[in-house]
Coordinates of C-alpha atoms and ligand atoms in Angstrom, one line a residue:
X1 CA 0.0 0.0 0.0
X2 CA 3.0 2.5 0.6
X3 CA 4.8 1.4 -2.3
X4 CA 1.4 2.6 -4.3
X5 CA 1.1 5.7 -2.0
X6 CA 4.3 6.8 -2.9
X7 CA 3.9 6.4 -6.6
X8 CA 1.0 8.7 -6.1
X9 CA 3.7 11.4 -4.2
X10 CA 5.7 10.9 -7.3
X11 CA 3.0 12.0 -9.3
X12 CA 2.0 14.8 -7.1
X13 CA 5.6 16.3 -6.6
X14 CA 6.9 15.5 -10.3
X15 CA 3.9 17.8 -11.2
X16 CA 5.3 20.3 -9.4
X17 CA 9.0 20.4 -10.5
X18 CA 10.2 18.1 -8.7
X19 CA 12.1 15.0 -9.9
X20 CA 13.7 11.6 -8.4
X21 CA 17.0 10.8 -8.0
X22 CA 18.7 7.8 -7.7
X23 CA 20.9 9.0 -4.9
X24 CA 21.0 10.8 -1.9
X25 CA 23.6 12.8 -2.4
X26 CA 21.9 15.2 -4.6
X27 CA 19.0 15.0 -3.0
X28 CA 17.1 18.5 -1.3
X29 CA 14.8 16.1 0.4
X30 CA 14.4 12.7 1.9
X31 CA 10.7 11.1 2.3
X32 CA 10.1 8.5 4.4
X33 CA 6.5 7.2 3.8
X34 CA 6.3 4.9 6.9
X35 CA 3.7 2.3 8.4
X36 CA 2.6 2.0 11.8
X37 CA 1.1 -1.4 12.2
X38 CA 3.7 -2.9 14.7
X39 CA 6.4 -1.1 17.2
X40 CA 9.4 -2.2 15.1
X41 CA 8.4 -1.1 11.9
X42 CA 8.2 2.6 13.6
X43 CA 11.8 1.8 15.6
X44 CA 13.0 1.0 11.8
X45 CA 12.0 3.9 10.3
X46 CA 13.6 5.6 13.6
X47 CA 16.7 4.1 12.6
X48 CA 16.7 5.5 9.3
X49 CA 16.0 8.7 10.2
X50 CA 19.3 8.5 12.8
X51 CA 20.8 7.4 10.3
X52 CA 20.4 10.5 8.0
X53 CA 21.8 12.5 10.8
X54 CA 25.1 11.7 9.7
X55 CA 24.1 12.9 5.5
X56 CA 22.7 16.0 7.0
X57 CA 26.0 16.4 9.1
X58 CA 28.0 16.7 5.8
X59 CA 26.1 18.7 3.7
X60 CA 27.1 22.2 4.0
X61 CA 25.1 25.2 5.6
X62 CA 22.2 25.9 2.9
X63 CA 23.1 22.5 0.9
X64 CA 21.2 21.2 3.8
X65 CA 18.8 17.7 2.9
X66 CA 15.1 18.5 4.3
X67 CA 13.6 15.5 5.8
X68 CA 10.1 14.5 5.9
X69 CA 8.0 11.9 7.1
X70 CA 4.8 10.6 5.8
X71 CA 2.0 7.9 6.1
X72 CA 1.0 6.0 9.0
X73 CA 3.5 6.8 11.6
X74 CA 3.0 10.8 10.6
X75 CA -0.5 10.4 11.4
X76 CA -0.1 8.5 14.5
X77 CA 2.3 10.7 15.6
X78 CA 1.7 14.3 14.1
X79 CA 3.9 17.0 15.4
X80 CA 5.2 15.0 18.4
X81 CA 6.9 13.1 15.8
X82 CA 9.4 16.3 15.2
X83 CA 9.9 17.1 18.7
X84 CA 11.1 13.6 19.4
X85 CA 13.5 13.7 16.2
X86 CA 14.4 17.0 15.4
X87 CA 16.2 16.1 12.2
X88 CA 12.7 15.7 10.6
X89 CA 11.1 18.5 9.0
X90 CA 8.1 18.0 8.2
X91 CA 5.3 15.4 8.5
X92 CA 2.6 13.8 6.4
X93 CA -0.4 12.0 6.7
X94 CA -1.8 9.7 4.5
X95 CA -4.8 11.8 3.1
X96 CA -3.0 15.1 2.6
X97 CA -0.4 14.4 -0.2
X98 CA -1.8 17.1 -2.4
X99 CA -0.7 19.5 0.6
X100 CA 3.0 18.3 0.1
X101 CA 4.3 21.3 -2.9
X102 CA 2.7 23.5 0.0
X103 CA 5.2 21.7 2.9
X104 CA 8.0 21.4 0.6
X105 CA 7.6 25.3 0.2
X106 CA 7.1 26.2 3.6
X107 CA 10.1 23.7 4.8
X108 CA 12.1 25.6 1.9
X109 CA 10.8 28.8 3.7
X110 CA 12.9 27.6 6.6
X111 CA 10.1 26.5 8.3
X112 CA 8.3 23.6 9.7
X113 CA 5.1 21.7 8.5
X114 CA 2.6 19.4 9.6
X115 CA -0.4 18.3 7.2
X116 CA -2.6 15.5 8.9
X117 CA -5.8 15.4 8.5
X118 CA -8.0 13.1 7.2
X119 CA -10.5 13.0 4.3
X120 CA -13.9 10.9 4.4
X121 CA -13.2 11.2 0.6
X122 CA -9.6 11.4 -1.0
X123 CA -8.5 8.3 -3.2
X124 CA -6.1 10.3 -5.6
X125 CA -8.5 9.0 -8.5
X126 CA -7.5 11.5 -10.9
X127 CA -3.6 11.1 -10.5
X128 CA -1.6 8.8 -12.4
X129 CA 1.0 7.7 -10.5
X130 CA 4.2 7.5 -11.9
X131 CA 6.5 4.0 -11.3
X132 CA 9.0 3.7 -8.7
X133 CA 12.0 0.9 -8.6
X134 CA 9.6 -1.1 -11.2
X135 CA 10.2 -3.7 -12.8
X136 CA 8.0 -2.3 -15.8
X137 CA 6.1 -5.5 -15.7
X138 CA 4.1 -5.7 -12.5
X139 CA 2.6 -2.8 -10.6
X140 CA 0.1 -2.0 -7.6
X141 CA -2.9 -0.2 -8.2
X142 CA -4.7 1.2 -5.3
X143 CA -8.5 0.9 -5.5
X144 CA -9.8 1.8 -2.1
X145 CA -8.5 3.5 1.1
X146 CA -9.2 3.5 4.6
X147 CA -10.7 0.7 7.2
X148 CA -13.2 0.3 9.5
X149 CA -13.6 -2.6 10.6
X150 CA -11.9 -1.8 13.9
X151 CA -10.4 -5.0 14.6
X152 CA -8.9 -4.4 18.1
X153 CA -5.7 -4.9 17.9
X154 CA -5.2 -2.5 15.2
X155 CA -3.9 0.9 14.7
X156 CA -5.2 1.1 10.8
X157 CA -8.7 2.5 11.1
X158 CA -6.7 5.7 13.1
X159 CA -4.3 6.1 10.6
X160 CA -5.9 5.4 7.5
X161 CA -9.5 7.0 7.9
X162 CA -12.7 6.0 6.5
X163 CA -13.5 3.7 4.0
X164 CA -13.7 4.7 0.7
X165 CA -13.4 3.4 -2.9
X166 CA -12.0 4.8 -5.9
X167 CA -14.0 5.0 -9.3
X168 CA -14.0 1.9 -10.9
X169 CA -13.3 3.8 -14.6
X170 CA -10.4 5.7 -13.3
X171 CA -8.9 2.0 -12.3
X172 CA -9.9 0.6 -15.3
X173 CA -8.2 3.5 -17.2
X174 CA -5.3 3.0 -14.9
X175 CA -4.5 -1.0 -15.7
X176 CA -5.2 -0.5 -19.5
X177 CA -2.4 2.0 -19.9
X178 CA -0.4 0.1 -17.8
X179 CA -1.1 -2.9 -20.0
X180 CA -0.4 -0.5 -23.3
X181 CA 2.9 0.9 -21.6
X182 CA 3.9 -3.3 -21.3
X183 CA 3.1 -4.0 -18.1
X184 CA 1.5 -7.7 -17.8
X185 CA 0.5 -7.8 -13.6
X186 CA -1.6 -5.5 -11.9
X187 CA -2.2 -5.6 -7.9
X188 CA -5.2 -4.3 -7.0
X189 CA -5.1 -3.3 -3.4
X190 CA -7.1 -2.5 -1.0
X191 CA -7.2 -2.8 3.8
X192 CA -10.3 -5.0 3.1
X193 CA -11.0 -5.4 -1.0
X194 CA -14.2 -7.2 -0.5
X195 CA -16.1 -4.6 0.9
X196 CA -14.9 -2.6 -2.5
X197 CA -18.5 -0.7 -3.5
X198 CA -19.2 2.4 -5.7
X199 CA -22.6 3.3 -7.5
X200 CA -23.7 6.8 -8.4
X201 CA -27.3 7.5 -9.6
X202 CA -26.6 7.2 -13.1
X203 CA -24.8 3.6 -12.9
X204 CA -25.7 0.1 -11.2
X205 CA -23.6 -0.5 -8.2
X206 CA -19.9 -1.8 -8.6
X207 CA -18.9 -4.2 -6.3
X208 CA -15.5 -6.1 -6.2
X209 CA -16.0 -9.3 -8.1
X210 CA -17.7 -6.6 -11.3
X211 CA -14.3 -4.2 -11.1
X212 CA -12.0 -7.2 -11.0
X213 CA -14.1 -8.5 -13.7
X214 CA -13.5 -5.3 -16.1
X215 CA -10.1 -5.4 -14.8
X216 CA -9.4 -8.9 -16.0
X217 CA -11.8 -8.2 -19.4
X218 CA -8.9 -5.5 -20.1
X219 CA -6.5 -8.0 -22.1
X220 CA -6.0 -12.2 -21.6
X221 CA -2.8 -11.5 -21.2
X222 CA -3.2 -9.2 -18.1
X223 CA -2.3 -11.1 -14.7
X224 CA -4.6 -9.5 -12.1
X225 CA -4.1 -10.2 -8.5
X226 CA -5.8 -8.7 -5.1
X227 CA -5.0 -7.8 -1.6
X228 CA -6.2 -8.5 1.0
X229 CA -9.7 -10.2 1.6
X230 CA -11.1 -10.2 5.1
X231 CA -12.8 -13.4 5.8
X232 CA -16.2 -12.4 6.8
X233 CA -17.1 -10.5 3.5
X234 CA -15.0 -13.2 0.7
X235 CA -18.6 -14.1 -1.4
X236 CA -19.0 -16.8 -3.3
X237 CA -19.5 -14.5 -6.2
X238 CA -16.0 -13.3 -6.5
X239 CA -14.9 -17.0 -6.2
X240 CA -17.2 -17.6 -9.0
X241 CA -15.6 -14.5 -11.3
X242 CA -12.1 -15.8 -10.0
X243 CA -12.9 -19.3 -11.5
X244 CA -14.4 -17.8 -15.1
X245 CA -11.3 -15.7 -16.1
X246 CA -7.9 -17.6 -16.7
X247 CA -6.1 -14.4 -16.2
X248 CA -7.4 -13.5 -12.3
X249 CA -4.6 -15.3 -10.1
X250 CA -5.2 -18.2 -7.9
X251 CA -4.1 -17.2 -5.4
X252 CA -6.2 -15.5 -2.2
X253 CA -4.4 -14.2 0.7
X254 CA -7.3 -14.6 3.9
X255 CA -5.7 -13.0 7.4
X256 CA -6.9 -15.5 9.8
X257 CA -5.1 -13.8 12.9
X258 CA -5.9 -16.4 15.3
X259 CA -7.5 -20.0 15.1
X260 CA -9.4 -19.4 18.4
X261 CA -12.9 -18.3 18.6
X262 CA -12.4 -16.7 21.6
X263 CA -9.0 -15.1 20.6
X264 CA -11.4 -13.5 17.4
X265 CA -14.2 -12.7 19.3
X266 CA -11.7 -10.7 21.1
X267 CA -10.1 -9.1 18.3
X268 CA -13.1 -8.2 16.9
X269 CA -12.5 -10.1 13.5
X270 CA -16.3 -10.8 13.3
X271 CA -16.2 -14.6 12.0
X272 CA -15.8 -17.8 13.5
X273 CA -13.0 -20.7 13.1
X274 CA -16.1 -22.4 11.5
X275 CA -16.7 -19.5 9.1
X276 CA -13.3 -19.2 8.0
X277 CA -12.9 -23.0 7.1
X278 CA -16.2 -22.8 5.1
X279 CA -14.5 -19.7 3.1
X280 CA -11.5 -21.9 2.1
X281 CA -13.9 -25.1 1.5
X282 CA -15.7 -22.8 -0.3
X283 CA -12.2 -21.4 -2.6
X284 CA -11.3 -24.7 -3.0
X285 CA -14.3 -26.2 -4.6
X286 CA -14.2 -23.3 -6.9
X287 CA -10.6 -23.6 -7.8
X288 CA -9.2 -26.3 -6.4
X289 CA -5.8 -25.4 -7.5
X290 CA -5.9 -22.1 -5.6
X291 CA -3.2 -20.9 -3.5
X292 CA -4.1 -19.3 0.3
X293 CA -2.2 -17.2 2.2
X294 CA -2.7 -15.7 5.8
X295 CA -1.6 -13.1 8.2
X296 CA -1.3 -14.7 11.9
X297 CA -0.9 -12.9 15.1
X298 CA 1.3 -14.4 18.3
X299 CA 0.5 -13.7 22.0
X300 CA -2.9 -11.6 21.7
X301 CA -4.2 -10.1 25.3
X302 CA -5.2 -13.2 27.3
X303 CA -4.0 -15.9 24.7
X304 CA -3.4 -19.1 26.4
X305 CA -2.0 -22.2 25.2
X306 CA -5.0 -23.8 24.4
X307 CA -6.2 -20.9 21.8
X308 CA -2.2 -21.4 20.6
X309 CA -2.4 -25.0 20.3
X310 CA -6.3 -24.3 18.0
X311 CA -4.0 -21.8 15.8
X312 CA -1.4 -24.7 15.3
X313 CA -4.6 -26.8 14.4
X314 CA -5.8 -24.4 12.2
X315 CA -2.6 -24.2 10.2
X316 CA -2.7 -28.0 9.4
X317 CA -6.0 -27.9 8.5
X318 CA -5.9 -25.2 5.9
X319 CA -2.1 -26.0 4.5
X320 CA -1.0 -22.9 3.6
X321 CA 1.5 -21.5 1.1
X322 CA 2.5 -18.7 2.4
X323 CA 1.8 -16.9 5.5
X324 CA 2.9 -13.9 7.3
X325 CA 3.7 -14.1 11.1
X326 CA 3.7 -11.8 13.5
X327 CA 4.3 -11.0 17.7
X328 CA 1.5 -9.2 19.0
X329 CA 2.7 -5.7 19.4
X330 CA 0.2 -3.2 21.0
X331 CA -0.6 0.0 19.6
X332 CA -1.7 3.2 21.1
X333 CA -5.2 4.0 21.3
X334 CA -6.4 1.4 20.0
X335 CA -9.4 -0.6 21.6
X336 CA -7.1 -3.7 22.8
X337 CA -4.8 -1.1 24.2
X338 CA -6.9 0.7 26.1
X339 CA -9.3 -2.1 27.4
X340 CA -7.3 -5.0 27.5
X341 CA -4.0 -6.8 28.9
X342 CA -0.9 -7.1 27.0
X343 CA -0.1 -9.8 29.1
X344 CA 1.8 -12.5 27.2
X345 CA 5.6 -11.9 27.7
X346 CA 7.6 -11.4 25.1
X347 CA 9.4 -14.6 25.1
X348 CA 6.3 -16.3 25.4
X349 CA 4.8 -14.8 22.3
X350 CA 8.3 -15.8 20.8
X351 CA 8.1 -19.5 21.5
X352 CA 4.9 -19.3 20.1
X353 CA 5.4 -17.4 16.8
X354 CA 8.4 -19.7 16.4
X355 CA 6.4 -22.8 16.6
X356 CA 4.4 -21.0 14.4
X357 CA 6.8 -20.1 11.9
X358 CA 8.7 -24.2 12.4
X359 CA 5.3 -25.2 11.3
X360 CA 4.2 -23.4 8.4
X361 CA 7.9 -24.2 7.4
X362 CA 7.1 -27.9 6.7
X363 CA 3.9 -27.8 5.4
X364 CA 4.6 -24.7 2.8
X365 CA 7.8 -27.2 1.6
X366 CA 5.6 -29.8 1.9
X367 CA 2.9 -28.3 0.0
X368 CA 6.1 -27.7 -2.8
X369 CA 7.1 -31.3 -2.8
X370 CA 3.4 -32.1 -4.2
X371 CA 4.2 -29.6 -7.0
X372 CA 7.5 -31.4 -8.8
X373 CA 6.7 -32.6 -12.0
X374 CA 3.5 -30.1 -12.8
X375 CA 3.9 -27.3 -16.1
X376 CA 3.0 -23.9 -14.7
X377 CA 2.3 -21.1 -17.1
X378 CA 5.1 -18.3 -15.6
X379 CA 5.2 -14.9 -16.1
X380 CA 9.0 -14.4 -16.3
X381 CA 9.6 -10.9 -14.2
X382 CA 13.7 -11.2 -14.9
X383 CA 17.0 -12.3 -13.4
X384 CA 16.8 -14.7 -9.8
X385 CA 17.9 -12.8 -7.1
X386 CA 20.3 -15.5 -5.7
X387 CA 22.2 -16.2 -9.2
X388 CA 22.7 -14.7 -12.4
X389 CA 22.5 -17.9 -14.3
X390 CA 19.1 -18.3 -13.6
X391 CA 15.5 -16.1 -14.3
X392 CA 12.5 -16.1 -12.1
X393 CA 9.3 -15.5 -12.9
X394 CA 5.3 -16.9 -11.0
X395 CA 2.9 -18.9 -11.6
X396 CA -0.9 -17.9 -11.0
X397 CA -0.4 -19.3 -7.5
X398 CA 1.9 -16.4 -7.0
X399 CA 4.7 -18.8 -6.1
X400 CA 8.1 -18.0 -7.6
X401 CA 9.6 -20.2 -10.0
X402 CA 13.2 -20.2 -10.6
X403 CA 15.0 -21.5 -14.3
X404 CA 18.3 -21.6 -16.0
X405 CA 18.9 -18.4 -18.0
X406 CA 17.7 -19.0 -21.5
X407 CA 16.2 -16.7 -24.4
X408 CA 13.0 -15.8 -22.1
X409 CA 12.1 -12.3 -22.2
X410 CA 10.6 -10.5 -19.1
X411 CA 7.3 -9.6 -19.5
X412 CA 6.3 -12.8 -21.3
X413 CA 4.6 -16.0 -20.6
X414 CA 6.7 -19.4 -20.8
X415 CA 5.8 -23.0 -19.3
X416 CA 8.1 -24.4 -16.7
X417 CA 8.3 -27.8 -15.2
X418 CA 8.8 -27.9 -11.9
X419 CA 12.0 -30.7 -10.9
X420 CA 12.8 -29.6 -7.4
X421 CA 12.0 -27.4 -4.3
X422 CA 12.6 -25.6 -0.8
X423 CA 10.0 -24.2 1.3
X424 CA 9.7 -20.7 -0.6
X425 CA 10.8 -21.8 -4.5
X426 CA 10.2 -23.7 -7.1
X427 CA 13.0 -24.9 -9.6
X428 CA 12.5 -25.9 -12.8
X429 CA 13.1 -25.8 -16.0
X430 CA 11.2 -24.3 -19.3
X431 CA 9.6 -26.9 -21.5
X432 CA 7.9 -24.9 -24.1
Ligands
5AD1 N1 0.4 -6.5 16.3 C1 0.8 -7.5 15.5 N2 0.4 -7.7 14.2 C2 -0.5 -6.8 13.7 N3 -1.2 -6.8 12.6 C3 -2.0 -5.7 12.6 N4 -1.9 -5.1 13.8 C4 -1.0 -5.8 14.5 C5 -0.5 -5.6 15.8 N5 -0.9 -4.6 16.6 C6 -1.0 -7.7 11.5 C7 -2.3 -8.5 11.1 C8 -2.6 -7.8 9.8 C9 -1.2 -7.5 9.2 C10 -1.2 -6.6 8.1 O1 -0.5 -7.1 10.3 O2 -2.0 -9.8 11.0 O3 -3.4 -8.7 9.0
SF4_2 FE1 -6.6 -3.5 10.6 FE2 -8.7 -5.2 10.7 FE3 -8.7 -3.1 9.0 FE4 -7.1 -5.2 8.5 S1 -9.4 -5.3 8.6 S2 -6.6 -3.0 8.4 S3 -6.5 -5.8 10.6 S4 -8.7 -3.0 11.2

């Protein structure tokens, strides 16, 4: 979601004189567009902003580099955020990045800036963002912002505002000139995609499964993939859509956070174990060769071993591919924070994300075993990150496939046959 969001700053800035550069050297500012979901990804960006210290320290009086902070954290934070680091020069909030050629003025100016509020109704529809560190092949396009589902654990809802979605033409518009400038993936994102919903008074209603439809109807050869789904709104008519168009990508990533009842109930996730295993019965009849992925949360207020042990349960029960695992971290002002206990200790919540995390190990390269000797159709994205001698490119699962170097091009479709495996590759080789 940041990686879109500041593709949209890009955009916004580049419009007003400003460019990228590749280095920091000759840069007159530094933005940190920053996420507050868990303590250390705030100490990270923390880091980084000590470590500019030391840049700033070498420029010379008026060749200074301005820093500023945006997203999440700036919202959380506002101003305290540039008493506490005094390096920082301005901050940003999620909703007000048409303010930023203001800031940058103002911070020019010699002054300081803080722009937070937010909008019931921003989604930067009309601005094409422009393409950061791409790969000119796969890109993110953002098609809602905001949550409110108010799960309790999380700081989202404070820092992102109100629900809203974007214009389903303006997305449209948005994937086919990606498609026509070469690009062959899109990522439509969104806190909660399924709750995606826009009708005027002129149109019928658009709701998720019809944009991802007109999405997909764009060109065959256009991969389109979606994040995230939250549980209790994933309809059987967007599996049905899913299954109908080749080019939509198996693959669904459901956060389960805990596989508890009273761990959700708690959390405020609004579905039960039960509920959730009926969504991924209900995925898998439709596609039965779809991938799932989850988020999972360690050492929740009150957790005990027993709701640990049902999340270990649920994990070999579902068999996922992926999933992303994370310590309970407690956030400010949120309801869990101010109502309940955070009263797992740490290294308790670390034994228990580590199981976790052994777990998910074995079945995800267990899960890969069962895929040697099956032809995937791969988008080949370019060069493997380990070795020059081989390419990489994914499947529809989204799992990463990894061949010798050959005469593939990036940005085009081969078949590969899948001859070995670890927990988070497949290795193969092309057979077309
Ligand atoms: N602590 C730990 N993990 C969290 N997440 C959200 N809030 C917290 C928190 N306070 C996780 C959830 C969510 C993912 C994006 O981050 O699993 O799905
Ligand atoms: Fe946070 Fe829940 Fe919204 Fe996801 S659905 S962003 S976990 S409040």
């Amino acid at each position: 979601m940041n990686f879109a969001d500041s593709e949209v700053v890009g955009s916004i800035l580049g419009k007003a004189g400003y460019e990228v550069v590749e280095a920091l050297d000759g840069a007159d500012f530094c933005l940190i567009n920053t996420c507050a979901i868990r303590d250390n990804a705030e100490q990270r960006v923390r880091h980084r902003v000590h470590e500019l210290r030391a840049v700033q320290g070498r420029r010379g009086p008026g060749a200074g580099l301005r820093i500023g902070v945006l997203g999440c954290m700036a919202e959380r934070l506002q101003s305290r955020l540039m008493e506490e680091e005094d390096n920082v020069s301005f901050v940003c909030g999620p909703d007000a990045y048409r303010r930023l050629p203001e800031l940058l003025a103002q911070v020019r100016r010699g002054q300081k800036a803080a722009e937070v509020e937010l909008s019931t109704t921003e989604t930067y529809a009309d601005i094409e963002p422009v393409r950061l560190a791409s790969n000119g092949i796969s890109a993110y396009i953002s098609i809602m912002r905001g949550c409110q589902n108010y799960c309790s654990y999380c700081v989202v809802p404070y820092t992102r505002g109100r629900e809203r979605s974007r214009d389903p033409q303006t997305v449209v518009a948005e994937a086919r000139s990606l498609f026509e400038a070469g690009y062959r993936e899109v990522t439509l994102l969104g806190q909660n995609v399924n709750s995606y919903r826009w009708s005027t008074d002129a149109a019928a209603t658009v709701d998720f499964p019809d944009l991802l439809r007109m999405v997909a109807e764009i060109d065959p050869s256009l991969k389109v993939r979606f994040a995230t789904s939250h549980p209790k709104d994933l309809s059987d008519k967007l599996l049905e859509v899913m299954a109908a168009s080749h080019n939509i990508c198996r693959c669904i990533h459901l956060p389960v956070q805990s596989g508890s009842d009273r761990m959700l109930k708690l959390m405020n996730r609004k579905y039960t174990v039960a509920w959730y295993l009926d969504r991924v019965d209900a995925i898998r009849r439709h596609m039965p060769d779809c991938s799932i992925t989850t988020d999972v949360i360690a050492g929740f207020c009150g957790e005990t071993e027993d709701d640990h042990r049902a999340t270990l349960d649920l994990f070999r029960r579902v068999r996922y591919d992926y999933a992303y695992m994370f310590k309970y971290s407690q956030r400010e002002g949120t309801y869990a924070a101010r109502h309940m206990a955070d009263d797992i200790p740490d290294a308790e919540k670390t034994r228990r994300l580590n199981e976790i995390i052994a777990l998910q190990g074995e079945i995800a390269l267990e899960n890969n075993r069962r895929e040697l000797g099956r032809e995937y159709e791969v988008l080949v994205e370019g060069e493997s990150h380990r070795s020059k001698s081989q390419l990489f490119g994914r499947n529809s699962q989204n799992k990463v496939l990894v061949f010798d170097r050959c005469d593939a091009l990036p940005g085009t479709y081969r078949t590969v046959r899948v001859e070995s495996c670890t927990a988070a590759t497949l290795i193969g080789r092309l057979v077309d």
